[in-house]
Amino acid sequence: MSLTLADIERWNSGQVREVSTALDATSTSMDGVKDGLRNLPILGTWSGQAADAATDSLDKLGTYLSNNVAARQEAAKVIGRAADEIDGLKQLLQHVLDFAKDKFSVDLANGTVTPLNDDVSQSDQDYVTTTLQQVLAAAGAVDRELAHGLNLLDGTDQPGSPPTIPIDQTSERARNQIEAFKQVYGREPESANDWRMAAGLDPNSYALKNYEAKPEIVAGRFTPQPGKGVVRTNWFIPAEWVQNSPQTLQDFKEGRLAPQNYGDYRGPSATADPEDSRVSLFVDYENGVVVVRQNPTATVDGLRGGAAAAHPQVFVAEAPDGRLTIDYNTWDAYEPQPAIDANLTVNGRITLDPQDNGSVALGGNVTIYPSMETYQYQPGVPPETLQWTPANSGSEWGPASSLMRSHWVGDATIPAVKPDIPEWRWQFENAVPFAPDPFVSHTTKLDNPFDGSIPHVSKGR
């Protein structure tokens, strides 16, 4: 089940902090034992096969202790930080409940805010509702942080790596992720990267601001390249909210001349929840699966359904050397059609180029808005930042002022994959004014992975 406001009220930061303190103490003790192993007096005079065997055993024990010390030290920090965040969340929740007193009834089980009389202002109700949604979203992040701390202790997560596998795999969200993963992979998720893909494939929304509107997800299959792990790109809005335009005549009739949409309100993060971006790309090199997830656009005023997701247009081609070129075009569900027709959208074309050393290079041309981040996740090591490009504007006017411009990101020398058509035809179709884009015309369009078979990415050159 998802967290509720009642759950947050019951959280006890003191108990969480006690766990952190205990872990810190045991890690210090284990660290002392590890250091003492190398200073045993007998090691200075003992020689022969038995001594060699003992030294080897002590080396293994030292490695074991080092790994456990690192895991416990990081778990202590993670859990201690979560305790501090719990204190802050509970203070904010109490502040909002005090503000709502005598004005609104707040249902702590489902977050519903109901006016107690007709004299309360809509702006006050919007403030209470929005802040409670933010408290719940932040609580979800704290909950995942606590799970990460526990996963560090049993070896599920490695020190330096982001949280991945959920502690409670019987929760509604975990069950949904398992089912989505099974439909694409034919089995349940096992590794941390499996769970990363399962989270991206989950066709549900959990943030209250999304009003249960579902994300739009498309996928395809390509030739697996074991050893490269998972690469994930996120496009996210750094502002808390952004300005939109009236979409229909109904908006003008109702006076909605300056509607607002929620942003993601964050900075770069390799551990961001799948719901904390506007669009995400997941490339599973181990299993040859590419997924694009577009989350719902949520309106600040909650009108017009409150939230909706548009369908991402994504075309992909793969080259014999392993390069993947991905052309994407996405827009928010409340964007006016003339703006979409004018290509005032989040769009671009990027190429992922796997290297012999297991890393993946990236390059391409994308709109200067929103922010764009790319990470590579491999077992046993911290995520690698492949690319980070902040939005050119962090203000609420970012989309309106920026979507008509593009720039290069990453390595501009990486050649894009061309469709498997003759070069003369490629050049000719590119030269014809107002003709369809030949890349889009001759490559594979990703489709809903839950509506029948998943398309195989077309071969290019």
Coordinates of C-alpha atoms in Angstrom, one line a residue:
M1 CA 0.0 0.0 0.0
S2 CA 1.1 3.6 -0.6
L3 CA 2.1 5.8 2.3
T4 CA -0.6 7.9 3.9
L5 CA -0.5 11.1 6.0
A6 CA -1.5 8.9 9.0
D7 CA 1.6 6.8 8.4
I8 CA 3.8 9.9 8.5
E9 CA 2.2 11.0 11.8
R10 CA 3.1 7.6 13.3
W11 CA 6.8 7.7 12.1
N12 CA 9.2 7.9 15.0
S13 CA 12.4 9.6 14.1
G14 CA 14.0 8.8 17.5
Q15 CA 13.8 5.0 16.9
V16 CA 15.2 5.5 13.4
R17 CA 18.1 7.5 14.7
E18 CA 18.8 4.8 17.3
V19 CA 19.3 2.3 14.5
S20 CA 21.7 4.7 12.8
T21 CA 23.7 5.3 16.0
A22 CA 24.0 1.5 16.6
L23 CA 25.2 0.8 13.1
D24 CA 27.8 3.6 13.4
A25 CA 29.1 2.0 16.6
T26 CA 29.3 -1.5 15.2
S27 CA 31.0 -0.3 12.1
T28 CA 33.7 1.4 14.2
S29 CA 34.2 -1.7 16.2
M30 CA 34.5 -3.9 13.1
D31 CA 36.9 -1.4 11.6
G32 CA 39.1 -1.8 14.7
V33 CA 39.1 -5.5 14.4
K34 CA 40.1 -5.3 10.8
D35 CA 43.0 -3.0 11.6
G36 CA 44.1 -5.3 14.4
L37 CA 44.3 -8.4 12.2
R38 CA 47.4 -7.0 10.5
N39 CA 49.1 -6.3 13.8
L40 CA 48.9 -9.7 15.4
P41 CA 52.3 -10.3 16.9
I42 CA 52.5 -13.9 15.7
L43 CA 52.5 -12.8 12.0
G44 CA 55.9 -11.2 12.4
T45 CA 57.6 -14.6 13.3
W46 CA 55.4 -17.3 11.7
S47 CA 56.5 -18.8 8.4
G48 CA 55.7 -21.9 6.2
Q49 CA 52.6 -23.3 4.6
A50 CA 50.5 -22.9 7.7
A51 CA 51.5 -19.3 8.0
D52 CA 50.7 -18.7 4.4
A53 CA 47.2 -20.3 4.8
A54 CA 46.6 -18.2 7.9
T55 CA 47.6 -15.1 6.2
D56 CA 45.3 -15.9 3.3
S57 CA 42.4 -16.5 5.7
L58 CA 43.1 -13.3 7.5
D59 CA 43.2 -11.4 4.1
K60 CA 39.8 -12.9 3.3
L61 CA 38.5 -12.0 6.7
G62 CA 39.9 -8.5 6.3
T63 CA 38.1 -8.1 2.9
Y64 CA 34.9 -9.3 4.5
L65 CA 35.2 -6.9 7.3
S66 CA 36.0 -4.0 5.0
N67 CA 33.0 -4.7 2.9
N68 CA 30.7 -4.9 5.9
V69 CA 32.2 -1.8 7.5
A70 CA 31.6 0.2 4.3
A71 CA 28.0 -1.1 4.1
R72 CA 27.3 -0.3 7.7
Q73 CA 28.9 3.1 7.6
E74 CA 26.8 4.1 4.5
A75 CA 23.7 2.5 6.0
A76 CA 24.2 4.5 9.2
K77 CA 24.5 7.8 7.1
V78 CA 21.4 6.9 5.0
I79 CA 19.2 6.0 7.9
G80 CA 20.5 8.9 10.0
R81 CA 19.6 11.3 7.1
A82 CA 16.2 9.7 6.8
A83 CA 15.6 10.4 10.6
D84 CA 16.4 14.1 10.0
E85 CA 14.1 14.2 7.0
I86 CA 11.3 12.5 9.1
D87 CA 11.6 15.3 11.6
G88 CA 11.3 17.9 8.9
L89 CA 8.3 16.2 7.3
K90 CA 6.4 15.8 10.5
Q91 CA 7.0 19.5 11.4
L92 CA 5.7 20.6 7.9
L93 CA 2.7 18.2 8.2
Q94 CA 1.8 19.7 11.6
H95 CA 2.2 23.2 10.3
V96 CA -0.3 22.5 7.5
L97 CA -2.7 20.8 9.8
D98 CA -2.6 23.7 12.1
F99 CA -3.2 26.1 9.2
A100 CA -6.2 23.9 8.1
K101 CA -7.7 23.8 11.6
D102 CA -11.2 25.4 11.7
K103 CA -11.2 25.8 7.9
F104 CA -10.8 22.3 6.5
S105 CA -11.3 18.7 7.4
V106 CA -8.2 16.7 6.4
D107 CA -8.6 12.9 5.9
L108 CA -5.3 11.5 6.9
A109 CA -6.1 8.2 5.3
N110 CA -6.6 9.4 1.7
G111 CA -5.4 13.1 1.8
T112 CA -8.8 14.6 1.0
V113 CA -9.2 18.2 2.0
T114 CA -12.9 19.3 2.6
P115 CA -14.0 22.9 3.5
L116 CA -15.8 23.1 6.8
N117 CA -17.8 26.2 5.7
D118 CA -18.5 28.3 2.6
D119 CA -16.3 31.2 3.6
V120 CA -12.9 29.6 3.0
S121 CA -10.9 30.7 0.0
Q122 CA -9.9 28.5 -2.9
S123 CA -6.3 29.7 -2.6
D124 CA -6.2 28.4 1.0
Q125 CA -7.6 25.0 -0.1
D126 CA -5.1 24.8 -3.0
Y127 CA -2.2 25.6 -0.6
V128 CA -3.3 22.8 1.9
T129 CA -3.9 20.3 -0.8
T130 CA -0.7 21.0 -2.7
T131 CA 1.5 21.0 0.4
L132 CA 0.0 17.7 1.6
Q133 CA 0.8 16.2 -1.8
Q134 CA 4.4 17.4 -1.5
V135 CA 4.6 15.9 2.0
L136 CA 3.5 12.6 0.7
A137 CA 5.9 12.7 -2.3
A138 CA 8.8 13.5 0.1
A139 CA 7.7 10.8 2.4
G140 CA 7.9 8.3 -0.4
A141 CA 11.5 9.3 -1.0
V142 CA 12.3 8.9 2.7
D143 CA 10.7 5.5 2.7
R144 CA 12.8 4.4 -0.3
E145 CA 15.9 5.8 1.5
L146 CA 15.1 3.7 4.6
A147 CA 14.7 0.6 2.3
H148 CA 18.0 1.4 0.8
G149 CA 19.7 1.5 4.2
L150 CA 18.3 -2.0 5.0
N151 CA 19.3 -3.3 1.6
L152 CA 22.8 -2.2 2.2
L153 CA 23.0 -4.4 5.4
D154 CA 21.9 -7.6 3.6
G155 CA 24.0 -7.0 0.5
T156 CA 21.1 -6.3 -1.8
D157 CA 22.4 -2.8 -2.5
Q158 CA 26.1 -2.0 -2.7
P159 CA 27.8 1.0 -1.0
G160 CA 27.8 3.9 -3.4
S161 CA 24.8 2.5 -5.4
P162 CA 21.3 4.0 -5.5
P163 CA 18.3 2.2 -3.9
T164 CA 16.7 -0.3 -6.2
I165 CA 15.0 -3.4 -4.9
P166 CA 12.0 -2.7 -2.7
I167 CA 12.0 -4.2 0.8
D168 CA 8.3 -5.1 0.8
Q169 CA 7.8 -6.9 -2.5
T170 CA 4.2 -7.6 -1.5
S171 CA 3.2 -3.9 -1.6
E172 CA 0.8 -2.7 -4.3
R173 CA 3.6 -0.9 -6.1
A174 CA 6.0 -3.8 -6.0
R175 CA 3.3 -6.2 -7.3
N176 CA 2.5 -3.8 -10.2
Q177 CA 6.2 -3.6 -11.1
I178 CA 6.6 -7.4 -11.0
E179 CA 3.6 -7.9 -13.2
A180 CA 4.8 -5.3 -15.7
F181 CA 8.2 -6.8 -15.8
K182 CA 6.8 -10.3 -16.4
Q183 CA 4.8 -9.1 -19.4
V184 CA 8.0 -7.9 -21.1
Y185 CA 10.7 -10.3 -19.8
G186 CA 8.6 -13.4 -19.2
R187 CA 10.0 -13.7 -15.6
E188 CA 10.1 -11.9 -12.3
P189 CA 12.8 -9.2 -11.6
E190 CA 15.8 -10.5 -9.8
S191 CA 18.7 -8.0 -10.0
A192 CA 18.8 -4.4 -9.1
N193 CA 18.7 -3.4 -12.8
D194 CA 15.8 -5.8 -13.3
W195 CA 13.9 -3.8 -10.6
R196 CA 15.0 -0.5 -12.2
M197 CA 13.4 -1.6 -15.5
A198 CA 10.4 -2.9 -13.6
A199 CA 9.9 0.5 -12.0
G200 CA 10.1 2.2 -15.4
L201 CA 7.6 -0.2 -17.0
D202 CA 5.0 0.1 -14.1
P203 CA 1.9 1.5 -15.9
N204 CA 0.6 3.2 -12.9
S205 CA 0.9 6.6 -11.1
Y206 CA 1.2 6.9 -7.3
A207 CA 1.7 10.6 -6.7
L208 CA -1.5 12.3 -5.6
K209 CA -1.0 15.2 -8.0
N210 CA -1.5 12.7 -10.9
Y211 CA -5.1 11.8 -9.9
E212 CA -4.3 8.2 -10.8
A213 CA -3.8 9.2 -14.5
K214 CA -1.5 6.5 -16.0
P215 CA 1.8 7.2 -17.8
E216 CA 2.3 6.4 -21.5
I217 CA 4.9 3.7 -22.0
V218 CA 6.4 2.5 -25.3
A219 CA 9.1 -0.2 -25.8
G220 CA 11.1 -2.1 -28.3
R221 CA 13.7 -4.9 -28.5
F222 CA 17.3 -4.7 -29.8
T223 CA 20.4 -7.0 -29.9
P224 CA 21.6 -7.5 -26.3
Q225 CA 25.1 -6.4 -25.3
P226 CA 25.9 -8.0 -22.0
G227 CA 28.2 -6.1 -19.7
K228 CA 26.8 -2.7 -20.3
G229 CA 24.1 -2.7 -17.6
V230 CA 21.3 -0.2 -17.9
V231 CA 21.4 3.4 -19.2
R232 CA 18.7 5.8 -18.1
T233 CA 18.0 9.3 -19.4
N234 CA 15.6 11.6 -17.6
W235 CA 14.1 14.9 -19.0
F236 CA 12.7 16.8 -16.0
I237 CA 11.3 20.3 -15.2
P238 CA 13.4 21.9 -12.4
A239 CA 10.8 24.4 -11.4
E240 CA 7.9 23.7 -8.9
W241 CA 5.4 24.8 -11.6
V242 CA 5.4 26.2 -15.1
Q243 CA 3.2 28.4 -17.1
N244 CA 1.0 26.9 -19.9
S245 CA -1.4 28.4 -22.4
P246 CA -5.2 27.9 -22.8
Q247 CA -5.7 24.7 -24.8
T248 CA -9.3 25.0 -25.9
L249 CA -12.2 27.5 -26.3
Q250 CA -13.5 26.2 -23.0
D251 CA -10.4 27.5 -21.2
F252 CA -11.1 31.0 -22.6
K253 CA -14.8 30.8 -21.6
E254 CA -13.8 29.8 -18.1
G255 CA -11.2 32.5 -17.8
R256 CA -8.3 30.0 -17.6
L257 CA -5.9 32.3 -19.5
A258 CA -2.8 31.4 -17.6
P259 CA -3.1 27.7 -16.5
Q260 CA -0.2 26.2 -14.7
N261 CA 1.4 22.7 -14.7
Y262 CA 3.4 21.1 -11.9
G263 CA 7.1 20.6 -12.6
D264 CA 9.4 18.0 -11.0
Y265 CA 11.0 20.5 -8.7
R266 CA 14.4 18.8 -8.3
G267 CA 18.0 18.8 -9.5
P268 CA 20.0 16.0 -11.0
S269 CA 19.6 12.6 -9.3
A270 CA 20.7 9.1 -10.2
T271 CA 18.1 7.8 -7.7
A272 CA 15.1 9.8 -8.9
D273 CA 11.8 8.0 -8.7
P274 CA 10.3 7.1 -12.2
E275 CA 7.5 9.6 -11.4
D276 CA 9.9 12.5 -10.8
S277 CA 10.6 13.2 -14.5
R278 CA 8.5 14.3 -17.4
V279 CA 10.0 11.6 -19.7
S280 CA 12.5 8.8 -19.0
L281 CA 14.4 6.5 -21.4
F282 CA 15.6 3.1 -20.1
V283 CA 18.0 1.0 -22.2
D284 CA 18.6 -2.5 -20.8
Y285 CA 21.8 -3.7 -22.6
E286 CA 21.8 -7.0 -20.8
N287 CA 18.4 -8.1 -22.2
G288 CA 18.0 -5.9 -25.2
V289 CA 15.0 -3.8 -24.1
V290 CA 14.5 -0.1 -24.7
V291 CA 11.6 1.7 -22.9
V292 CA 10.4 5.3 -22.9
R293 CA 8.0 6.4 -20.2
Q294 CA 6.1 9.7 -20.3
N295 CA 4.5 10.6 -17.0
P296 CA 1.2 12.5 -16.7
T297 CA 1.2 16.3 -16.8
A298 CA -0.6 17.5 -13.7
T299 CA -2.5 20.8 -13.5
V300 CA -2.0 23.0 -10.5
D301 CA -5.7 23.9 -10.3
G302 CA -6.8 20.3 -10.6
L303 CA -9.2 21.1 -13.5
R304 CA -9.6 19.3 -16.9
G305 CA -9.2 16.0 -15.2
G306 CA -6.3 17.1 -13.0
A307 CA -3.7 15.1 -15.0
A308 CA -3.2 13.4 -18.3
A309 CA -0.3 11.9 -20.3
A310 CA 0.3 12.3 -24.1
H311 CA 1.7 9.5 -26.1
P312 CA 5.5 9.8 -26.8
Q313 CA 6.6 9.4 -30.4
V314 CA 9.9 7.4 -30.4
F315 CA 11.8 5.9 -33.3
V316 CA 14.9 3.7 -32.9
A317 CA 17.5 2.1 -35.2
E318 CA 20.6 0.0 -34.3
A319 CA 23.9 -0.3 -36.1
P320 CA 26.0 -3.5 -36.4
D321 CA 28.6 -2.0 -34.0
G322 CA 26.0 -1.6 -31.3
R323 CA 25.1 2.1 -31.6
L324 CA 21.5 3.0 -30.9
T325 CA 20.0 6.2 -32.3
I326 CA 16.8 7.3 -30.6
D327 CA 14.5 10.0 -32.1
Y328 CA 11.9 11.3 -29.6
N329 CA 9.1 13.9 -29.7
T330 CA 7.0 14.5 -26.6
W331 CA 4.6 17.1 -25.4
D332 CA 2.4 17.7 -22.4
A333 CA -1.2 16.6 -22.7
Y334 CA -2.5 20.1 -22.1
E335 CA -0.4 21.8 -24.8
P336 CA -2.4 23.7 -27.5
Q337 CA -2.4 21.8 -30.8
P338 CA -1.0 24.7 -32.8
A339 CA 2.1 24.7 -30.6
I340 CA 2.5 20.9 -31.1
D341 CA 2.1 21.4 -34.9
A342 CA 4.8 24.1 -34.7
N343 CA 7.1 21.5 -33.0
L344 CA 7.3 23.5 -29.7
T345 CA 7.8 20.2 -28.0
V346 CA 10.5 18.3 -26.0
N347 CA 12.3 16.6 -28.9
G348 CA 15.7 15.4 -30.1
R349 CA 17.8 12.7 -31.5
I350 CA 20.5 11.0 -29.4
T351 CA 22.9 8.2 -30.1
L352 CA 24.2 5.7 -27.5
D353 CA 27.6 4.2 -28.4
P354 CA 28.8 1.2 -26.3
Q355 CA 32.6 1.1 -25.7
D356 CA 34.9 -1.9 -25.4
N357 CA 35.5 -1.1 -21.7
G358 CA 31.8 -1.5 -20.8
S359 CA 31.0 2.2 -20.7
V360 CA 28.5 3.9 -23.0
A361 CA 29.1 7.2 -24.8
L362 CA 26.2 9.6 -25.7
G363 CA 25.8 12.4 -28.1
G364 CA 23.0 14.2 -30.0
N365 CA 20.9 17.2 -30.6
V366 CA 18.1 18.1 -28.2
T367 CA 15.9 21.0 -27.1
I368 CA 17.5 23.3 -24.6
Y369 CA 14.6 22.6 -22.2
P370 CA 13.9 20.8 -19.9
S371 CA 16.9 19.5 -17.9
M372 CA 18.4 16.3 -19.2
E373 CA 20.5 13.7 -17.2
T374 CA 21.9 10.3 -18.2
Y375 CA 23.3 7.6 -16.0
Q376 CA 24.8 4.1 -16.4
Y377 CA 24.0 1.5 -13.8
Q378 CA 26.2 -1.6 -13.5
P379 CA 26.3 -4.2 -10.7
G380 CA 28.5 -3.5 -7.7
V381 CA 29.6 0.0 -8.6
P382 CA 28.1 3.5 -8.2
P383 CA 26.1 4.9 -11.1
E384 CA 28.2 6.7 -13.7
T385 CA 27.0 10.1 -14.9
L386 CA 27.2 10.0 -18.7
Q387 CA 25.6 13.4 -19.3
W388 CA 24.1 16.3 -17.4
T389 CA 22.7 19.4 -19.0
P390 CA 20.5 21.7 -16.9
A391 CA 17.6 23.5 -18.6
N392 CA 18.5 26.9 -19.9
S393 CA 15.8 28.4 -17.6
G394 CA 14.7 27.4 -14.2
S395 CA 11.7 29.8 -14.2
E396 CA 8.1 29.1 -14.8
W397 CA 8.5 30.6 -18.3
G398 CA 11.0 27.9 -19.3
P399 CA 8.8 25.9 -21.7
A400 CA 7.3 29.0 -23.3
S401 CA 10.7 30.6 -24.0
S402 CA 12.9 27.6 -24.8
L403 CA 11.2 24.8 -26.7
M404 CA 11.9 26.4 -30.1
R405 CA 15.7 26.0 -29.7
S406 CA 18.1 23.1 -29.7
H407 CA 21.7 22.3 -28.8
W408 CA 24.3 19.5 -28.8
V409 CA 24.8 17.4 -25.7
G410 CA 27.5 14.9 -25.0
D411 CA 29.9 13.8 -27.7
A412 CA 28.9 15.5 -31.0
T413 CA 31.4 13.3 -33.0
I414 CA 29.4 10.1 -32.4
P415 CA 27.8 9.3 -35.8
A416 CA 24.0 8.7 -35.7
V417 CA 22.7 5.5 -37.1
K418 CA 21.2 5.8 -40.6
P419 CA 18.3 3.7 -41.8
D420 CA 19.1 0.7 -44.0
I421 CA 18.4 2.5 -47.2
P422 CA 20.8 3.5 -50.1
E423 CA 22.9 6.6 -49.3
W424 CA 21.5 8.4 -52.4
R425 CA 18.0 7.9 -51.1
W426 CA 18.9 9.1 -47.6
Q427 CA 20.5 12.3 -49.1
F428 CA 17.6 12.9 -51.5
E429 CA 14.9 12.5 -48.9
N430 CA 16.8 14.8 -46.5
A431 CA 17.1 17.4 -49.3
V432 CA 13.4 17.5 -50.3
P433 CA 11.7 20.6 -48.6
F434 CA 8.8 19.8 -46.2
A435 CA 9.2 16.0 -46.9
P436 CA 8.8 13.6 -43.9
D437 CA 12.0 13.0 -41.9
P438 CA 13.6 9.9 -43.5
F439 CA 14.9 8.6 -40.2
V440 CA 11.3 8.6 -38.8
S441 CA 10.0 7.1 -42.1
H442 CA 12.5 4.2 -42.2
T443 CA 13.0 3.1 -38.6
T444 CA 11.1 1.3 -35.9
K445 CA 8.4 3.2 -33.9
L446 CA 8.3 2.0 -30.3
D447 CA 4.9 0.8 -29.2
N448 CA 2.9 -0.1 -26.0
P449 CA 4.6 -3.2 -24.6
F450 CA 1.3 -4.4 -23.0
D451 CA -0.7 -4.4 -26.3
G452 CA 0.6 -7.4 -28.0
S453 CA 4.1 -8.1 -29.3
I454 CA 7.0 -5.7 -28.7
P455 CA 8.6 -4.4 -32.0
H456 CA 12.2 -5.3 -32.8
V457 CA 14.3 -2.3 -33.6
S458 CA 15.2 -2.0 -37.3
K459 CA 18.8 -2.5 -38.4
G460 CA 20.7 0.6 -39.7
R461 CA 24.2 1.5 -40.7

